[in-house]
Amino acid sequence: MDMLLFQLERDNDKPLYDQLYNGIKEAIISKKITVGEKLPSKRKLADFLNISQTTIEIAYAQLLAEGYIMSKSRIGYFVEEIDELPYIQQDTVASINEHPKKKSYKIDFNPGSIDIDAFPFQTWRKYAKELFDDTSKELLLTGEPQGELSLRTEIANYLYQSRGVVCHPEQIVIGSGTEQLLPMILRLFSEDTGFALENPGYPAVHRMFSQHKRKVYPIAVDEEGIIIHDLEKTNANVVYITPSHQFPTGAVLSATRRAQALNWAAQSTSRYIIEDDYDSEFRYAGKPIPALHALDRNDKVIYMSTFTKSLMPSLRVAYFVLPPKLLATYNDVFNYYSSTVPRFDQHIVANFMGDGHFAKHLNRMRKIYRKKHDKLTSILEKYSSSINITGEQAGMHILLEVQHTFSEKQLQQLASQAEIGIYPLSAYRLDHYESSQAKFLLGFGGIPVQAIESSIEQLMDCWSIQKNGVGTKPTSKLKSL
């Protein structure tokens, strides 16, 4: 064949061997070099292109490895017959749509934040260190599909003692977060099953139901939680609720509504309640409220919870408790399943719980969050002529209702301009309806107690809201959207 004519760009960032490799490959694919044709020897091509033989050797080796050419001992390299390829690799890299970076704020009232300074690192490190040696080498192998028995046993004991939930370890399934476990629950029901969701509620939960093409019925929420009479008007067979501290309104499901929900589920063999026991560990008014599962006498409640707020969001350990009937379905559907939580992490949590450190940690965090809660609510009382708070009985956020001439969106923008993260209630509505009354989730878990007062003052200042009895301040100007 004629000597290969390739334009090598010596001032290009791409190495010469890579340019040569791509040039020969594209010539083979486009049939400019025919099958069986012999390539120039390394010496001749090096002389012709004025490059080193090593450069030629690297390019030929890559073509040989990918099957574009073949080598005949002491004869040379020949073009190999290849199947038609769907494309020729381009030098340019396709653009990738990256997720926008999460905005950081000087003050962030994120309802999902926790107090990271209070985590018992020393104790946690002790349990991790004990596990990571030769005596635990069996943990390198695949464990039990539903999660480690030791952790499931500790969870069952904890649920009985703290939430009144009576269950066996065999009913518990451990997974890496609600995002992984909820789709598993969906697969336990037929594709035509209708699901009712609280509105407002978790946007991520709604997206999961939509992605799995499930029929969803948004059900309104008031100060007593989800409105069961509205649920009864739908064709839903399963309802997903957060009764201990409704997210995001903070409402606690009343005793009457709890009885109504259980009665609704008992009316049909196909009806079930998915109870997400969100924020149940932290209650600031009255006695702890038992889980809905603890009141269930007909095995109609699927109980779900995580260690996100009680330990740390990054742990990615969640679990659900299945009624006996659904457990049999689970074993049929997920007979291939392997637990998605590393065994070492599961055993660290199990040992941490078994030795009583989890209970001690929770008691400590309850005191810390109660102190923050009381500080927050007392400061907000000074602005009661312009704001109203609800959902303060439990959890790590409250709902703030703002009396203002500006809309919810405008108030959020003002806060953002002041480098304050505030989260509007409308963002959690399934129907994206924005109320005429501005409402925001105000999380306090991640804010140091000594910074709460100044944080609230800065928020109110950017909204031009004065303390009770203080004259009106001129309204701040909004920058263009």
Coordinates of C-alpha atoms in Angstrom, one line a residue, residues 73-282:
S73 CA 5.2 -13.1 12.7
R74 CA 8.2 -11.7 10.7
I75 CA 5.9 -10.4 8.0
G76 CA 4.1 -7.4 9.5
Y77 CA 0.7 -5.9 10.3
F78 CA -2.4 -6.4 8.2
V79 CA -5.9 -4.8 8.3
E80 CA -8.3 -7.2 10.0
E81 CA -11.9 -7.8 8.8
I82 CA -14.3 -6.2 11.3
D83 CA -18.0 -6.0 11.7
E84 CA -19.6 -2.7 10.7
L85 CA -19.2 -0.3 13.6
P86 CA -22.1 2.0 14.6
Y87 CA -19.9 5.1 14.8
I88 CA -16.5 6.6 14.4
Q89 CA -15.0 7.9 17.6
Q90 CA -14.8 11.7 17.5
D91 CA -12.1 13.8 19.0
T92 CA -14.6 16.0 20.6
V93 CA -16.2 14.9 23.9
A94 CA -20.0 15.2 24.1
S95 CA -21.2 17.7 26.6
I96 CA -22.6 16.3 29.9
N97 CA -25.4 18.0 31.7
E98 CA -24.2 18.3 35.2
H99 CA -26.5 18.8 38.2
P100 CA -26.4 22.4 39.3
K101 CA -24.3 22.8 42.4
K102 CA -26.2 23.1 45.6
K103 CA -26.2 26.7 46.8
S104 CA -24.4 27.3 50.1
Y105 CA -25.7 29.8 52.6
K106 CA -24.2 31.7 55.5
I107 CA -27.3 30.7 57.5
D108 CA -29.2 27.6 56.4
F109 CA -32.5 26.6 57.9
N110 CA -32.5 23.3 56.0
P111 CA -35.0 20.9 57.7
G112 CA -32.8 18.0 56.9
S113 CA -29.7 19.2 58.8
I114 CA -28.5 17.6 62.1
D115 CA -26.2 18.7 64.8
I116 CA -22.9 17.3 63.6
D117 CA -20.9 18.6 66.5
A118 CA -22.7 16.3 69.0
F119 CA -21.9 13.0 67.2
P120 CA -20.0 10.5 69.5
F121 CA -17.0 10.0 67.2
Q122 CA -14.9 8.4 69.8
T123 CA -17.4 5.7 70.7
W124 CA -18.2 5.1 67.0
R125 CA -14.5 4.9 66.2
K126 CA -14.1 2.2 68.9
Y127 CA -16.7 -0.1 67.4
A128 CA -15.3 0.4 63.8
K129 CA -11.8 -0.3 65.0
E130 CA -12.9 -3.5 66.7
L131 CA -14.6 -4.8 63.6
F132 CA -11.8 -4.1 61.1
D133 CA -9.4 -6.9 61.8
D134 CA -8.9 -10.6 61.0
T135 CA -11.5 -11.8 63.5
S136 CA -14.2 -10.2 61.4
K137 CA -13.0 -11.5 58.0
E138 CA -16.3 -13.3 57.4
L139 CA -17.9 -9.9 57.0
L140 CA -16.1 -9.6 53.7
L141 CA -18.5 -12.2 52.3
T142 CA -22.1 -11.6 51.2
G143 CA -24.5 -11.5 54.2
E144 CA -28.1 -12.2 54.8
P145 CA -30.4 -10.8 52.1
Q146 CA -32.7 -8.9 54.5
G147 CA -29.8 -7.5 56.5
E148 CA -27.6 -8.8 59.3
L149 CA -29.7 -10.7 62.0
S150 CA -27.8 -8.9 64.8
L151 CA -29.0 -5.5 63.5
R152 CA -32.5 -6.6 62.8
T153 CA -32.7 -8.0 66.3
E154 CA -31.5 -4.7 67.8
I155 CA -34.0 -2.8 65.7
A156 CA -36.9 -5.0 66.8
N157 CA -35.9 -4.5 70.4
Y158 CA -35.7 -0.8 70.0
L159 CA -39.0 -0.5 68.2
Y160 CA -40.8 -2.4 71.0
Q161 CA -39.3 -0.4 73.7
S162 CA -39.5 3.1 72.1
R163 CA -42.4 2.9 69.6
G164 CA -44.6 0.1 70.9
V165 CA -44.0 -1.9 67.7
V166 CA -44.2 -5.6 68.2
C167 CA -42.3 -7.5 65.4
H168 CA -39.8 -10.3 64.8
P169 CA -36.4 -9.7 63.2
E170 CA -37.7 -11.9 60.3
Q171 CA -40.2 -9.2 59.4
I172 CA -37.5 -6.5 59.0
V173 CA -35.7 -5.6 55.8
I174 CA -32.7 -3.3 55.9
G175 CA -31.7 -1.1 52.9
S176 CA -29.7 2.0 52.0
G177 CA -32.4 4.6 52.5
T178 CA -36.0 5.3 51.7
E179 CA -35.1 5.8 48.0
Q180 CA -34.1 2.1 47.8
L181 CA -36.7 0.6 50.1
L182 CA -39.9 2.3 48.9
P183 CA -39.6 1.0 45.3
M184 CA -39.3 -2.5 46.8
I185 CA -42.5 -2.0 48.7
L186 CA -44.2 -0.8 45.5
R187 CA -43.3 -4.1 43.8
L188 CA -45.3 -6.0 46.5
F189 CA -48.5 -4.6 45.0
S190 CA -50.0 -5.1 41.6
E191 CA -49.4 -2.4 38.9
D192 CA -53.1 -1.2 39.1
T193 CA -52.9 -0.4 42.8
G194 CA -53.7 3.2 43.6
F195 CA -51.5 5.0 46.2
A196 CA -52.6 8.0 48.3
L197 CA -49.9 10.5 49.3
E198 CA -50.0 13.4 51.8
N199 CA -50.2 16.8 50.1
P200 CA -47.9 18.6 50.8
G201 CA -45.4 15.8 51.3
Y202 CA -42.0 14.4 50.3
P203 CA -41.3 15.5 46.7
A204 CA -38.8 12.6 46.4
V205 CA -41.5 10.1 47.4
H206 CA -43.9 11.5 44.8
R207 CA -41.2 11.2 42.1
M208 CA -40.6 7.6 43.0
F209 CA -44.2 6.7 42.6
S210 CA -44.4 8.6 39.3
Q211 CA -41.2 6.9 38.0
H212 CA -42.7 3.5 38.7
K213 CA -45.9 4.6 36.9
R214 CA -48.2 4.2 39.9
K215 CA -51.5 5.9 40.2
V216 CA -51.2 8.6 42.8
Y217 CA -54.0 10.4 44.7
P218 CA -52.9 13.6 46.6
I219 CA -54.7 13.9 49.9
A220 CA -54.9 17.2 51.8
V221 CA -53.4 17.7 55.2
D222 CA -54.6 20.0 58.0
E223 CA -53.6 20.6 61.6
E224 CA -54.7 17.0 62.5
G225 CA -52.7 15.4 59.7
I226 CA -54.0 13.7 56.6
I227 CA -57.7 14.1 56.0
I228 CA -59.1 10.5 56.0
H229 CA -62.5 11.5 54.7
D230 CA -60.7 12.7 51.5
L231 CA -58.8 9.4 51.4
E232 CA -62.1 7.4 51.5
K233 CA -63.4 9.2 48.4
T234 CA -60.5 7.8 46.3
N235 CA -59.8 4.4 44.7
A236 CA -56.5 4.2 46.6
N237 CA -55.6 0.8 48.2
V238 CA -52.4 2.0 49.9
V239 CA -51.7 5.3 51.7
Y240 CA -48.3 6.7 52.6
I241 CA -48.3 8.8 55.7
T242 CA -45.9 10.4 58.2
P243 CA -48.2 10.4 61.4
S244 CA -45.6 11.3 64.1
H245 CA -44.5 14.6 62.5
Q246 CA -46.1 15.1 59.1
F247 CA -43.5 16.3 56.6
P248 CA -43.5 19.2 55.9
T249 CA -46.3 20.8 57.9
G250 CA -45.2 19.2 61.2
A251 CA -48.8 18.2 62.1
V252 CA -49.2 15.1 64.4
L253 CA -51.9 12.7 63.3
S254 CA -54.7 13.0 65.9
A255 CA -56.1 10.0 67.7
T256 CA -59.3 10.2 65.8
R257 CA -57.5 10.3 62.4
R258 CA -55.4 7.3 63.5
A259 CA -58.5 5.3 64.3
Q260 CA -60.1 6.3 61.0
A261 CA -57.0 5.3 59.0
L262 CA -56.8 1.9 60.6
N263 CA -60.5 1.4 60.1
W264 CA -60.1 2.4 56.4
A265 CA -57.3 -0.2 55.9
A266 CA -59.3 -2.9 57.7
Q267 CA -62.3 -2.6 55.3
S268 CA -60.5 -4.5 52.4
T269 CA -57.9 -7.2 52.2
S270 CA -56.0 -5.2 49.6
R271 CA -55.6 -2.0 51.7
Y272 CA -52.5 -1.1 53.6
I273 CA -50.9 1.9 55.3
I274 CA -47.2 2.7 54.8
E275 CA -46.2 4.5 58.0
D276 CA -43.0 6.6 57.6
D277 CA -42.2 7.3 61.3
Y278 CA -40.4 10.5 60.4
D279 CA -38.9 12.5 63.3
S280 CA -40.6 10.2 65.9
E281 CA -37.5 10.3 68.2
F282 CA -37.8 14.0 69.0

